[in-house]
């Protein structure tokens, strides 16, 4: 049982690696560009002294000592599975990129044998099944991109142990369950993109501990409950996208502390109450609050954001008149509210 969670180490020669990769190639339903580019030593006339020909194969990079360090086969027209992929042969592999192919099947737990891996990119394939908890044993991972597949089940809480992880892209899958609170332990995380899944439950307050986070995209899920006020602690945040969920309650005024925020997209939820002033959002460029149940007198709302380029408050329960409190003309949508356009604010882009 332990072998399915923790890496298993083997001593591997260059000829072993070549034979193992060829075995995987032959197992593929469609070999794409590898059909004529990956060949064995015995099928060519190279010098027998060249005992590490695999380092010259397309998509393969090696260290000066001959260890395979990078496998980059993005967009090579490959179809098949990873069931015969020789994970245990590549304990010094730093990067595995098989994106933009037609690979399918489950992600094997033995992927954790890639114990030196820093970049895992299997995006834009047809992988299905659950994310293996063994991903949490790959302590050197910096980037995980498993987006645009057919993965299902919950996000393993073990991923929250990856202290070096900076990018976690799991968007456009069929993942369900709750967002693990353990993701709040990812102190190096810069981008967390979980959009377009079936995630439910509340947004964990623990995500507010991600002090290096710049992009938090949770859009197009089934998340519910309030927006945690702890998200106001994300001092590095540039983009906050929890749109198209079932979030409810007030917009926390603590979001006004996010002085680096560029995009604030809270649209298509069930948010209620008044819109906070957000006076500290001096870098805000886009503010989208449309399709909620927000209320209050819009004439009391100040829109003096120096860099704001677009604002959409349509389909709410706002009332009042746009006046000099808005500070300047900008593209504005306030349709399906009870809002009058004051003489001060006469922008042709106001709807």
PDB file of C-alpha atoms in Angstrom, residues 12-316:
ATOM      1  CA  UNK A  12      18.291   2.676 -14.157  1.00  0.00           C
ATOM      2  CA  UNK A  13      20.755   2.631 -17.056  1.00  0.00           C
ATOM      3  CA  UNK A  14      20.476   4.666 -20.268  1.00  0.00           C
ATOM      4  CA  UNK A  15      19.590   1.550 -22.247  1.00  0.00           C
ATOM      5  CA  UNK A  16      16.848   0.773 -19.710  1.00  0.00           C
ATOM      6  CA  UNK A  17      15.349   4.241 -20.233  1.00  0.00           C
ATOM      7  CA  UNK A  18      15.450   3.832 -24.002  1.00  0.00           C
ATOM      8  CA  UNK A  19      13.789   0.439 -23.908  1.00  0.00           C
ATOM      9  CA  UNK A  20      11.127   1.651 -21.461  1.00  0.00           C
ATOM     10  CA  UNK A  21      10.230   4.711 -23.543  1.00  0.00           C
ATOM     11  CA  UNK A  22      10.035   2.609 -26.696  1.00  0.00           C
ATOM     12  CA  UNK A  23       7.722   0.182 -24.908  1.00  0.00           C
ATOM     13  CA  UNK A  24       5.451   3.075 -23.979  1.00  0.00           C
ATOM     14  CA  UNK A  25       5.589   4.420 -27.534  1.00  0.00           C
ATOM     15  CA  UNK A  26       4.565   1.034 -28.960  1.00  0.00           C
ATOM     16  CA  UNK A  27       1.638   0.866 -26.497  1.00  0.00           C
ATOM     17  CA  UNK A  28       0.157   4.117 -27.833  1.00  0.00           C
ATOM     18  CA  UNK A  29      -2.851   3.957 -30.126  1.00  0.00           C
ATOM     19  CA  UNK A  30      -1.506   6.887 -32.128  1.00  0.00           C
ATOM     20  CA  UNK A  31       2.232   7.560 -32.069  1.00  0.00           C
ATOM     21  CA  UNK A  32       2.028  10.842 -33.959  1.00  0.00           C
ATOM     22  CA  UNK A  33       5.370  12.463 -34.627  1.00  0.00           C
ATOM     23  CA  UNK A  34       7.150   9.883 -32.464  1.00  0.00           C
ATOM     24  CA  UNK A  35       6.555   7.132 -35.003  1.00  0.00           C
ATOM     25  CA  UNK A  36       9.701   7.925 -36.977  1.00  0.00           C
ATOM     26  CA  UNK A  37      11.573  10.070 -34.450  1.00  0.00           C
ATOM     27  CA  UNK A  38      12.006   7.632 -31.567  1.00  0.00           C
ATOM     28  CA  UNK A  39      13.927   4.553 -32.776  1.00  0.00           C
ATOM     29  CA  UNK A  40      16.161   2.043 -31.019  1.00  0.00           C
ATOM     30  CA  UNK A  41      19.933   1.878 -31.413  1.00  0.00           C
ATOM     31  CA  UNK A  42      19.700  -1.441 -33.179  1.00  0.00           C
ATOM     32  CA  UNK A  43      17.624   0.094 -35.961  1.00  0.00           C
ATOM     33  CA  UNK A  44      20.222   2.699 -36.963  1.00  0.00           C
ATOM     34  CA  UNK A  45      23.912   2.811 -37.774  1.00  0.00           C
ATOM     35  CA  UNK A  46      25.127   5.075 -34.994  1.00  0.00           C
ATOM     36  CA  UNK A  47      28.292   4.184 -33.142  1.00  0.00           C
ATOM     37  CA  UNK A  48      27.866   1.445 -30.542  1.00  0.00           C
ATOM     38  CA  UNK A  49      29.795   3.688 -28.160  1.00  0.00           C
ATOM     39  CA  UNK A  50      26.826   6.084 -28.128  1.00  0.00           C
ATOM     40  CA  UNK A  51      25.035   4.315 -25.289  1.00  0.00           C
ATOM     41  CA  UNK A  52      22.649   7.156 -24.476  1.00  0.00           C
ATOM     42  CA  UNK A  53      20.939   7.924 -27.752  1.00  0.00           C
ATOM     43  CA  UNK A  54      17.717   8.711 -25.917  1.00  0.00           C
ATOM     44  CA  UNK A  55      19.184  12.151 -25.089  1.00  0.00           C
ATOM     45  CA  UNK A  56      19.122  13.025 -28.808  1.00  0.00           C
ATOM     46  CA  UNK A  57      15.480  12.068 -29.314  1.00  0.00           C
ATOM     47  CA  UNK A  58      12.967  14.810 -30.035  1.00  0.00           C
ATOM     48  CA  UNK A  59      11.354  16.091 -26.851  1.00  0.00           C
ATOM     49  CA  UNK A  60      14.046  14.660 -24.567  1.00  0.00           C
ATOM     50  CA  UNK A  61      16.645  16.706 -22.689  1.00  0.00           C
ATOM     51  CA  UNK A  62      19.384  15.328 -20.475  1.00  0.00           C
ATOM     52  CA  UNK A  63      21.832  16.545 -17.879  1.00  0.00           C
ATOM     53  CA  UNK A  64      25.579  16.602 -18.655  1.00  0.00           C
ATOM     54  CA  UNK A  65      25.777  13.284 -16.831  1.00  0.00           C
ATOM     55  CA  UNK A  66      23.202  11.705 -19.140  1.00  0.00           C
ATOM     56  CA  UNK A  67      20.172  11.682 -16.829  1.00  0.00           C
ATOM     57  CA  UNK A  68      16.860  12.445 -18.547  1.00  0.00           C
ATOM     58  CA  UNK A  69      15.671  15.744 -17.075  1.00  0.00           C
ATOM     59  CA  UNK A  70      12.913  16.959 -19.416  1.00  0.00           C
ATOM     60  CA  UNK A  71      10.281  15.201 -21.517  1.00  0.00           C
ATOM     61  CA  UNK A  72       8.356  17.727 -23.623  1.00  0.00           C
ATOM     62  CA  UNK A  73       5.953  16.141 -26.102  1.00  0.00           C
ATOM     63  CA  UNK A  74       3.269  18.816 -26.303  1.00  0.00           C
ATOM     64  CA  UNK A  75       1.093  18.684 -29.424  1.00  0.00           C
ATOM     65  CA  UNK A  76       2.759  15.575 -30.871  1.00  0.00           C
ATOM     66  CA  UNK A  77      -0.460  13.824 -31.924  1.00  0.00           C
ATOM     67  CA  UNK A  78      -0.257  11.121 -29.261  1.00  0.00           C
ATOM     68  CA  UNK A  79      -3.212   8.942 -28.233  1.00  0.00           C
ATOM     69  CA  UNK A  80      -3.266   6.216 -25.616  1.00  0.00           C
ATOM     70  CA  UNK A  81      -2.694   5.979 -21.881  1.00  0.00           C
ATOM     71  CA  UNK A  82       0.056   6.354 -19.301  1.00  0.00           C
ATOM     72  CA  UNK A  83      -0.436   2.831 -17.932  1.00  0.00           C
ATOM     73  CA  UNK A  84       2.824   1.702 -19.548  1.00  0.00           C
ATOM     74  CA  UNK A  85       4.724   4.923 -18.936  1.00  0.00           C
ATOM     75  CA  UNK A  86       7.986   4.080 -17.105  1.00  0.00           C
ATOM     76  CA  UNK A  87       7.651   6.464 -14.164  1.00  0.00           C
ATOM     77  CA  UNK A  88      10.179   4.585 -12.036  1.00  0.00           C
ATOM     78  CA  UNK A  89      12.886   5.075 -14.692  1.00  0.00           C
ATOM     79  CA  UNK A  90      12.920   8.870 -14.306  1.00  0.00           C
ATOM     80  CA  UNK A  91      13.574   9.765 -10.680  1.00  0.00           C
ATOM     81  CA  UNK A  92      15.640  12.775 -11.837  1.00  0.00           C
ATOM     82  CA  UNK A  93      13.093  14.107 -14.316  1.00  0.00           C
ATOM     83  CA  UNK A  94      12.432  17.809 -13.682  1.00  0.00           C
ATOM     84  CA  UNK A  95       9.690  18.456 -16.251  1.00  0.00           C
ATOM     85  CA  UNK A  96       7.018  16.313 -17.925  1.00  0.00           C
ATOM     86  CA  UNK A  97       4.894  18.066 -20.550  1.00  0.00           C
ATOM     87  CA  UNK A  98       2.432  15.892 -22.488  1.00  0.00           C
ATOM     88  CA  UNK A  99      -0.108  18.656 -23.076  1.00  0.00           C
ATOM     89  CA  UNK A 100      -2.261  19.134 -26.199  1.00  0.00           C
ATOM     90  CA  UNK A 101      -2.502  15.473 -27.165  1.00  0.00           C
ATOM     91  CA  UNK A 102      -5.319  12.904 -27.082  1.00  0.00           C
ATOM     92  CA  UNK A 103      -4.014  10.898 -24.138  1.00  0.00           C
ATOM     93  CA  UNK A 104      -6.632   9.324 -21.884  1.00  0.00           C
ATOM     94  CA  UNK A 105      -7.128   6.902 -19.030  1.00  0.00           C
ATOM     95  CA  UNK A 106      -6.511   7.452 -15.324  1.00  0.00           C
ATOM     96  CA  UNK A 107      -3.507   9.142 -13.747  1.00  0.00           C
ATOM     97  CA  UNK A 108      -1.494   6.287 -12.260  1.00  0.00           C
ATOM     98  CA  UNK A 109      -0.536   6.615  -8.557  1.00  0.00           C
ATOM     99  CA  UNK A 110       3.031   5.668  -9.520  1.00  0.00           C
ATOM    100  CA  UNK A 111       3.396   9.115 -11.064  1.00  0.00           C
ATOM    101  CA  UNK A 112       4.840   9.985  -7.644  1.00  0.00           C
ATOM    102  CA  UNK A 113       7.958   8.010  -8.622  1.00  0.00           C
ATOM    103  CA  UNK A 114       8.912  11.188 -10.523  1.00  0.00           C
ATOM    104  CA  UNK A 115      10.363  12.404  -7.251  1.00  0.00           C
ATOM    105  CA  UNK A 116      12.425  15.275  -8.736  1.00  0.00           C
ATOM    106  CA  UNK A 117       9.615  16.690 -10.874  1.00  0.00           C
ATOM    107  CA  UNK A 118       9.023  20.434 -10.673  1.00  0.00           C
ATOM    108  CA  UNK A 119       6.653  20.839 -13.665  1.00  0.00           C
ATOM    109  CA  UNK A 120       3.766  18.504 -14.504  1.00  0.00           C
ATOM    110  CA  UNK A 121       1.698  19.569 -17.519  1.00  0.00           C
ATOM    111  CA  UNK A 122      -0.886  17.084 -18.787  1.00  0.00           C
ATOM    112  CA  UNK A 123      -3.397  19.736 -19.851  1.00  0.00           C
ATOM    113  CA  UNK A 124      -5.689  19.535 -22.898  1.00  0.00           C
ATOM    114  CA  UNK A 125      -5.973  15.768 -23.039  1.00  0.00           C
ATOM    115  CA  UNK A 126      -8.761  13.305 -22.188  1.00  0.00           C
ATOM    116  CA  UNK A 127      -7.542  11.948 -18.851  1.00  0.00           C
ATOM    117  CA  UNK A 128     -10.348  10.783 -16.596  1.00  0.00           C
ATOM    118  CA  UNK A 129     -10.819   9.384 -13.123  1.00  0.00           C
ATOM    119  CA  UNK A 130      -9.668  10.812  -9.821  1.00  0.00           C
ATOM    120  CA  UNK A 131      -6.589  12.806  -8.953  1.00  0.00           C
ATOM    121  CA  UNK A 132      -4.193  10.430  -7.155  1.00  0.00           C
ATOM    122  CA  UNK A 133      -3.422  11.419  -3.546  1.00  0.00           C
ATOM    123  CA  UNK A 134       0.179  10.408  -4.323  1.00  0.00           C
ATOM    124  CA  UNK A 135       0.604  13.821  -5.969  1.00  0.00           C
ATOM    125  CA  UNK A 136       1.109  15.065  -2.420  1.00  0.00           C
ATOM    126  CA  UNK A 137       4.359  13.065  -2.196  1.00  0.00           C
ATOM    127  CA  UNK A 138       5.961  15.007  -5.091  1.00  0.00           C
ATOM    128  CA  UNK A 139       7.517  17.614  -2.842  1.00  0.00           C
ATOM    129  CA  UNK A 140       9.498  19.452  -5.544  1.00  0.00           C
ATOM    130  CA  UNK A 141       6.491  20.330  -7.692  1.00  0.00           C
ATOM    131  CA  UNK A 142       6.268  24.005  -8.629  1.00  0.00           C
ATOM    132  CA  UNK A 143       3.636  23.730 -11.391  1.00  0.00           C
ATOM    133  CA  UNK A 144       0.676  21.382 -11.768  1.00  0.00           C
ATOM    134  CA  UNK A 145      -1.421  21.887 -14.902  1.00  0.00           C
ATOM    135  CA  UNK A 146      -4.113  19.246 -15.338  1.00  0.00           C
ATOM    136  CA  UNK A 147      -6.651  21.601 -16.896  1.00  0.00           C
ATOM    137  CA  UNK A 148      -9.015  20.768 -19.773  1.00  0.00           C
ATOM    138  CA  UNK A 149      -9.347  17.056 -19.142  1.00  0.00           C
ATOM    139  CA  UNK A 150     -12.210  14.880 -17.876  1.00  0.00           C
ATOM    140  CA  UNK A 151     -10.986  14.387 -14.323  1.00  0.00           C
ATOM    141  CA  UNK A 152     -13.605  13.779 -11.648  1.00  0.00           C
ATOM    142  CA  UNK A 153     -13.874  13.229  -7.924  1.00  0.00           C
ATOM    143  CA  UNK A 154     -12.549  15.498  -5.218  1.00  0.00           C
ATOM    144  CA  UNK A 155      -9.312  17.458  -4.975  1.00  0.00           C
ATOM    145  CA  UNK A 156      -6.991  15.408  -2.722  1.00  0.00           C
ATOM    146  CA  UNK A 157      -6.176  17.317   0.478  1.00  0.00           C
ATOM    147  CA  UNK A 158      -2.653  15.863   0.178  1.00  0.00           C
ATOM    148  CA  UNK A 159      -1.921  18.517  -2.469  1.00  0.00           C
ATOM    149  CA  UNK A 160      -1.850  20.985   0.414  1.00  0.00           C
ATOM    150  CA  UNK A 161       1.523  19.565   1.532  1.00  0.00           C
ATOM    151  CA  UNK A 162       3.348  20.828  -1.588  1.00  0.00           C
ATOM    152  CA  UNK A 163       5.272  23.702  -0.032  1.00  0.00           C
ATOM    153  CA  UNK A 164       7.005  24.680  -3.302  1.00  0.00           C
ATOM    154  CA  UNK A 165       3.865  24.758  -5.453  1.00  0.00           C
ATOM    155  CA  UNK A 166       3.344  28.079  -7.250  1.00  0.00           C
ATOM    156  CA  UNK A 167       0.791  27.204  -9.955  1.00  0.00           C
ATOM    157  CA  UNK A 168      -2.221  24.901  -9.600  1.00  0.00           C
ATOM    158  CA  UNK A 169      -4.410  24.725 -12.718  1.00  0.00           C
ATOM    159  CA  UNK A 170      -7.307  22.257 -12.453  1.00  0.00           C
ATOM    160  CA  UNK A 171      -9.862  24.195 -14.492  1.00  0.00           C
ATOM    161  CA  UNK A 172     -12.263  22.731 -17.069  1.00  0.00           C
ATOM    162  CA  UNK A 173     -12.674  19.287 -15.572  1.00  0.00           C
ATOM    163  CA  UNK A 174     -15.533  17.591 -13.715  1.00  0.00           C
ATOM    164  CA  UNK A 175     -14.110  17.820 -10.208  1.00  0.00           C
ATOM    165  CA  UNK A 176     -16.621  17.847  -7.368  1.00  0.00           C
ATOM    166  CA  UNK A 177     -16.670  17.930  -3.592  1.00  0.00           C
ATOM    167  CA  UNK A 178     -15.324  20.779  -1.469  1.00  0.00           C
ATOM    168  CA  UNK A 179     -12.204  22.856  -1.950  1.00  0.00           C
ATOM    169  CA  UNK A 180      -9.789  21.395   0.628  1.00  0.00           C
ATOM    170  CA  UNK A 181      -8.905  23.803   3.425  1.00  0.00           C
ATOM    171  CA  UNK A 182      -5.393  22.326   3.224  1.00  0.00           C
ATOM    172  CA  UNK A 183      -4.788  24.405   0.069  1.00  0.00           C
ATOM    173  CA  UNK A 184      -4.357  27.288   2.497  1.00  0.00           C
ATOM    174  CA  UNK A 185      -1.010  25.712   3.452  1.00  0.00           C
ATOM    175  CA  UNK A 186       0.448  26.320  -0.021  1.00  0.00           C
ATOM    176  CA  UNK A 187       2.542  29.280   1.094  1.00  0.00           C
ATOM    177  CA  UNK A 188       4.316  29.631  -2.283  1.00  0.00           C
ATOM    178  CA  UNK A 189       1.142  29.539  -4.391  1.00  0.00           C
ATOM    179  CA  UNK A 190       0.791  32.347  -6.944  1.00  0.00           C
ATOM    180  CA  UNK A 191      -2.037  31.096  -9.198  1.00  0.00           C
ATOM    181  CA  UNK A 192      -4.997  28.944  -8.163  1.00  0.00           C
ATOM    182  CA  UNK A 193      -7.450  28.335 -11.017  1.00  0.00           C
ATOM    183  CA  UNK A 194     -10.319  25.918 -10.365  1.00  0.00           C
ATOM    184  CA  UNK A 195     -12.909  27.407 -12.715  1.00  0.00           C
ATOM    185  CA  UNK A 196     -15.468  25.340 -14.655  1.00  0.00           C
ATOM    186  CA  UNK A 197     -15.836  22.308 -12.422  1.00  0.00           C
ATOM    187  CA  UNK A 198     -18.607  21.064 -10.126  1.00  0.00           C
ATOM    188  CA  UNK A 199     -17.038  22.142  -6.844  1.00  0.00           C
ATOM    189  CA  UNK A 200     -19.535  22.780  -4.053  1.00  0.00           C
ATOM    190  CA  UNK A 201     -19.576  23.951  -0.468  1.00  0.00           C
ATOM    191  CA  UNK A 202     -18.052  27.127   0.869  1.00  0.00           C
ATOM    192  CA  UNK A 203     -14.848  28.935  -0.022  1.00  0.00           C
ATOM    193  CA  UNK A 204     -12.373  27.971   2.741  1.00  0.00           C
ATOM    194  CA  UNK A 205     -11.304  30.897   4.899  1.00  0.00           C
ATOM    195  CA  UNK A 206      -7.856  29.264   4.942  1.00  0.00           C
ATOM    196  CA  UNK A 207      -7.286  30.546   1.406  1.00  0.00           C
ATOM    197  CA  UNK A 208      -6.805  33.932   3.030  1.00  0.00           C
ATOM    198  CA  UNK A 209      -3.431  32.692   4.293  1.00  0.00           C
ATOM    199  CA  UNK A 210      -1.972  32.553   0.764  1.00  0.00           C
ATOM    200  CA  UNK A 211       0.129  35.699   1.038  1.00  0.00           C
ATOM    201  CA  UNK A 212       1.775  35.243  -2.385  1.00  0.00           C
ATOM    202  CA  UNK A 213      -1.428  34.513  -4.298  1.00  0.00           C
ATOM    203  CA  UNK A 214      -2.026  36.757  -7.328  1.00  0.00           C
ATOM    204  CA  UNK A 215      -4.822  34.949  -9.174  1.00  0.00           C
ATOM    205  CA  UNK A 216      -7.783  33.247  -7.464  1.00  0.00           C
ATOM    206  CA  UNK A 217     -10.256  31.946 -10.046  1.00  0.00           C
ATOM    207  CA  UNK A 218     -13.152  29.889  -8.697  1.00  0.00           C
ATOM    208  CA  UNK A 219     -15.730  30.834 -11.341  1.00  0.00           C
ATOM    209  CA  UNK A 220     -18.373  28.542 -12.834  1.00  0.00           C
ATOM    210  CA  UNK A 221     -18.758  26.069  -9.988  1.00  0.00           C
ATOM    211  CA  UNK A 222     -21.508  25.414  -7.423  1.00  0.00           C
ATOM    212  CA  UNK A 223     -19.903  27.168  -4.474  1.00  0.00           C
ATOM    213  CA  UNK A 224     -22.249  28.561  -1.826  1.00  0.00           C
ATOM    214  CA  UNK A 225     -22.197  30.521   1.400  1.00  0.00           C
ATOM    215  CA  UNK A 226     -20.541  33.882   2.055  1.00  0.00           C
ATOM    216  CA  UNK A 227     -17.343  35.264   0.584  1.00  0.00           C
ATOM    217  CA  UNK A 228     -14.829  34.872   3.447  1.00  0.00           C
ATOM    218  CA  UNK A 229     -13.650  38.170   4.878  1.00  0.00           C
ATOM    219  CA  UNK A 230     -10.221  36.487   5.210  1.00  0.00           C
ATOM    220  CA  UNK A 231      -9.736  36.966   1.464  1.00  0.00           C
ATOM    221  CA  UNK A 232      -9.026  40.586   2.359  1.00  0.00           C
ATOM    222  CA  UNK A 233      -5.664  39.373   3.684  1.00  0.00           C
ATOM    223  CA  UNK A 234      -4.455  38.402   0.193  1.00  0.00           C
ATOM    224  CA  UNK A 235      -2.153  41.383  -0.134  1.00  0.00           C
ATOM    225  CA  UNK A 236      -0.592  40.216  -3.431  1.00  0.00           C
ATOM    226  CA  UNK A 237      -3.905  39.471  -5.166  1.00  0.00           C
ATOM    227  CA  UNK A 238      -4.416  40.877  -8.663  1.00  0.00           C
ATOM    228  CA  UNK A 239      -7.493  38.946  -9.825  1.00  0.00           C
ATOM    229  CA  UNK A 240     -10.443  37.646  -7.793  1.00  0.00           C
ATOM    230  CA  UNK A 241     -12.972  35.605  -9.808  1.00  0.00           C
ATOM    231  CA  UNK A 242     -15.639  33.757  -7.824  1.00  0.00           C
ATOM    232  CA  UNK A 243     -18.310  34.588 -10.438  1.00  0.00           C
ATOM    233  CA  UNK A 244     -21.082  32.238 -11.594  1.00  0.00           C
ATOM    234  CA  UNK A 245     -21.574  30.371  -8.340  1.00  0.00           C
ATOM    235  CA  UNK A 246     -24.258  30.410  -5.618  1.00  0.00           C
ATOM    236  CA  UNK A 247     -22.470  32.692  -3.174  1.00  0.00           C
ATOM    237  CA  UNK A 248     -24.698  34.656  -0.803  1.00  0.00           C
ATOM    238  CA  UNK A 249     -24.538  37.302   1.904  1.00  0.00           C
ATOM    239  CA  UNK A 250     -22.821  40.681   1.875  1.00  0.00           C
ATOM    240  CA  UNK A 251     -19.706  41.610  -0.064  1.00  0.00           C
ATOM    241  CA  UNK A 252     -17.078  41.769   2.708  1.00  0.00           C
ATOM    242  CA  UNK A 253     -15.690  45.300   3.077  1.00  0.00           C
ATOM    243  CA  UNK A 254     -12.308  43.697   3.857  1.00  0.00           C
ATOM    244  CA  UNK A 255     -11.851  43.273   0.105  1.00  0.00           C
ATOM    245  CA  UNK A 256     -11.159  47.000   0.086  1.00  0.00           C
ATOM    246  CA  UNK A 257      -7.725  46.242   1.563  1.00  0.00           C
ATOM    247  CA  UNK A 258      -6.592  44.551  -1.670  1.00  0.00           C
ATOM    248  CA  UNK A 259      -4.698  47.543  -2.970  1.00  0.00           C
ATOM    249  CA  UNK A 260      -3.067  45.559  -5.811  1.00  0.00           C
ATOM    250  CA  UNK A 261      -6.363  44.199  -7.128  1.00  0.00           C
ATOM    251  CA  UNK A 262      -6.914  44.653 -10.873  1.00  0.00           C
ATOM    252  CA  UNK A 263     -10.007  42.507 -11.572  1.00  0.00           C
ATOM    253  CA  UNK A 264     -12.901  42.001  -9.159  1.00  0.00           C
ATOM    254  CA  UNK A 265     -15.503  39.700 -10.700  1.00  0.00           C
ATOM    255  CA  UNK A 266     -18.357  38.792  -8.333  1.00  0.00           C
ATOM    256  CA  UNK A 267     -21.132  38.572 -10.911  1.00  0.00           C
ATOM    257  CA  UNK A 268     -23.867  35.928 -11.239  1.00  0.00           C
ATOM    258  CA  UNK A 269     -24.199  34.983  -7.584  1.00  0.00           C
ATOM    259  CA  UNK A 270     -26.834  35.637  -4.908  1.00  0.00           C
ATOM    260  CA  UNK A 271     -25.026  38.464  -3.111  1.00  0.00           C
ATOM    261  CA  UNK A 272     -27.159  40.939  -1.156  1.00  0.00           C
ATOM    262  CA  UNK A 273     -26.786  44.201   0.724  1.00  0.00           C
ATOM    263  CA  UNK A 274     -25.018  47.399  -0.152  1.00  0.00           C
ATOM    264  CA  UNK A 275     -21.858  47.715  -2.231  1.00  0.00           C
ATOM    265  CA  UNK A 276     -18.892  48.600   0.003  1.00  0.00           C
ATOM    266  CA  UNK A 277     -16.899  51.729  -0.787  1.00  0.00           C
ATOM    267  CA  UNK A 278     -13.632  49.865  -1.520  1.00  0.00           C
ATOM    268  CA  UNK A 279     -11.671  53.114  -1.202  1.00  0.00           C
ATOM    269  CA  UNK A 280      -8.312  51.334  -1.187  1.00  0.00           C
ATOM    270  CA  UNK A 281      -8.649  49.703  -4.615  1.00  0.00           C
ATOM    271  CA  UNK A 282      -6.559  52.268  -6.471  1.00  0.00           C
ATOM    272  CA  UNK A 283      -5.395  49.786  -9.114  1.00  0.00           C
ATOM    273  CA  UNK A 284      -8.825  48.362  -9.895  1.00  0.00           C
ATOM    274  CA  UNK A 285      -9.552  48.241 -13.628  1.00  0.00           C
ATOM    275  CA  UNK A 286     -12.641  46.017 -13.859  1.00  0.00           C
ATOM    276  CA  UNK A 287     -15.487  45.806 -11.352  1.00  0.00           C
ATOM    277  CA  UNK A 288     -18.272  43.369 -12.290  1.00  0.00           C
ATOM    278  CA  UNK A 289     -21.108  42.914  -9.798  1.00  0.00           C
ATOM    279  CA  UNK A 290     -23.966  42.207 -12.217  1.00  0.00           C
ATOM    280  CA  UNK A 291     -26.665  39.564 -11.758  1.00  0.00           C
ATOM    281  CA  UNK A 292     -26.852  39.598  -7.980  1.00  0.00           C
ATOM    282  CA  UNK A 293     -29.398  40.982  -5.485  1.00  0.00           C
ATOM    283  CA  UNK A 294     -27.383  43.999  -4.393  1.00  0.00           C
ATOM    284  CA  UNK A 295     -29.366  46.970  -3.146  1.00  0.00           C
ATOM    285  CA  UNK A 296     -28.920  50.533  -1.978  1.00  0.00           C
ATOM    286  CA  UNK A 297     -28.757  54.058  -3.291  1.00  0.00           C
ATOM    287  CA  UNK A 298     -26.236  54.195  -6.099  1.00  0.00           C
ATOM    288  CA  UNK A 299     -25.894  57.970  -5.754  1.00  0.00           C
ATOM    289  CA  UNK A 300     -24.146  57.381  -2.419  1.00  0.00           C
ATOM    290  CA  UNK A 301     -21.568  55.135  -4.022  1.00  0.00           C
ATOM    291  CA  UNK A 302     -18.239  56.735  -4.885  1.00  0.00           C
ATOM    292  CA  UNK A 303     -16.519  55.500  -8.025  1.00  0.00           C
ATOM    293  CA  UNK A 304     -13.336  57.529  -7.684  1.00  0.00           C
ATOM    294  CA  UNK A 305     -10.997  54.719  -8.775  1.00  0.00           C
ATOM    295  CA  UNK A 306      -8.240  56.321 -10.852  1.00  0.00           C
ATOM    296  CA  UNK A 307      -7.631  53.315 -13.101  1.00  0.00           C
ATOM    297  CA  UNK A 308     -11.133  51.874 -13.447  1.00  0.00           C
ATOM    298  CA  UNK A 309     -11.899  50.973 -17.056  1.00  0.00           C
ATOM    299  CA  UNK A 310     -15.242  49.175 -16.848  1.00  0.00           C
ATOM    300  CA  UNK A 311     -17.988  48.641 -14.284  1.00  0.00           C
ATOM    301  CA  UNK A 312     -21.100  46.460 -14.556  1.00  0.00           C
ATOM    302  CA  UNK A 313     -23.806  46.627 -11.878  1.00  0.00           C
ATOM    303  CA  UNK A 314     -26.734  45.561 -14.048  1.00  0.00           C
ATOM    304  CA  UNK A 315     -29.474  43.179 -12.888  1.00  0.00           C
ATOM    305  CA  UNK A 316     -29.482  44.132  -9.222  1.00  0.00           C
TER     306      UNK A 316
END
